[in-house]
Amino acid sequence: MTMTVARPIKALAVSLLLLGPASAAGEVDRVVMKEVAYGPKQIRVHVGDVVEWQNQDIVAHTATAMDKSWDVDLMPGRSGGAVMKVPGTFDYICRYHPTMTGEIIVEP
Ligand SMILES: [Cu+2]
């Protein structure tokens, strides 16, 4: 019994190791909009990643880059994303709630 359980777990661990480096770029990083705040407020991603916001509030929010390079406008319950194409530090706000701020650090 123990042997039949152990084998699949070992095989899974090996396949996860193989997937690790290949999935480093182009992954989806999620930020929740809840109680008029972004969570987490600051995230670190890589060029080519998609940052996806999920609006879990009962009011609309946006994720709007201060340099206007992206603008995601979400009704309550909706999700939407933007591809991070350029490395750097990007501050963003909600256009409807100027005190709602976040930061994305895009690494090369
Ligand atoms: Cu808002």
JSON list of C-alpha atoms in Angstrom, two decimals, residues 1-9:
[
{"chain": "A", "resi": 1, "resn": "MET", "atom": "CA", "xyz": [0.00, 0.00, 0.00]},
{"chain": "A", "resi": 2, "resn": "THR", "atom": "CA", "xyz": [2.70, 2.47, 1.00]},
{"chain": "A", "resi": 3, "resn": "MET", "atom": "CA", "xyz": [4.70, 1.71, -2.15]},
{"chain": "A", "resi": 4, "resn": "THR", "atom": "CA", "xyz": [1.80, 2.41, -4.54]},
{"chain": "A", "resi": 5, "resn": "VAL", "atom": "CA", "xyz": [1.24, 5.84, -2.92]},
{"chain": "A", "resi": 6, "resn": "ALA", "atom": "CA", "xyz": [4.91, 6.80, -2.81]},
{"chain": "A", "resi": 7, "resn": "ARG", "atom": "CA", "xyz": [5.56, 6.28, -6.53]},
{"chain": "A", "resi": 8, "resn": "PRO", "atom": "CA", "xyz": [3.08, 8.83, -7.94]},
{"chain": "A", "resi": 9, "resn": "ILE", "atom": "CA", "xyz": [4.21, 11.48, -5.41]}
]
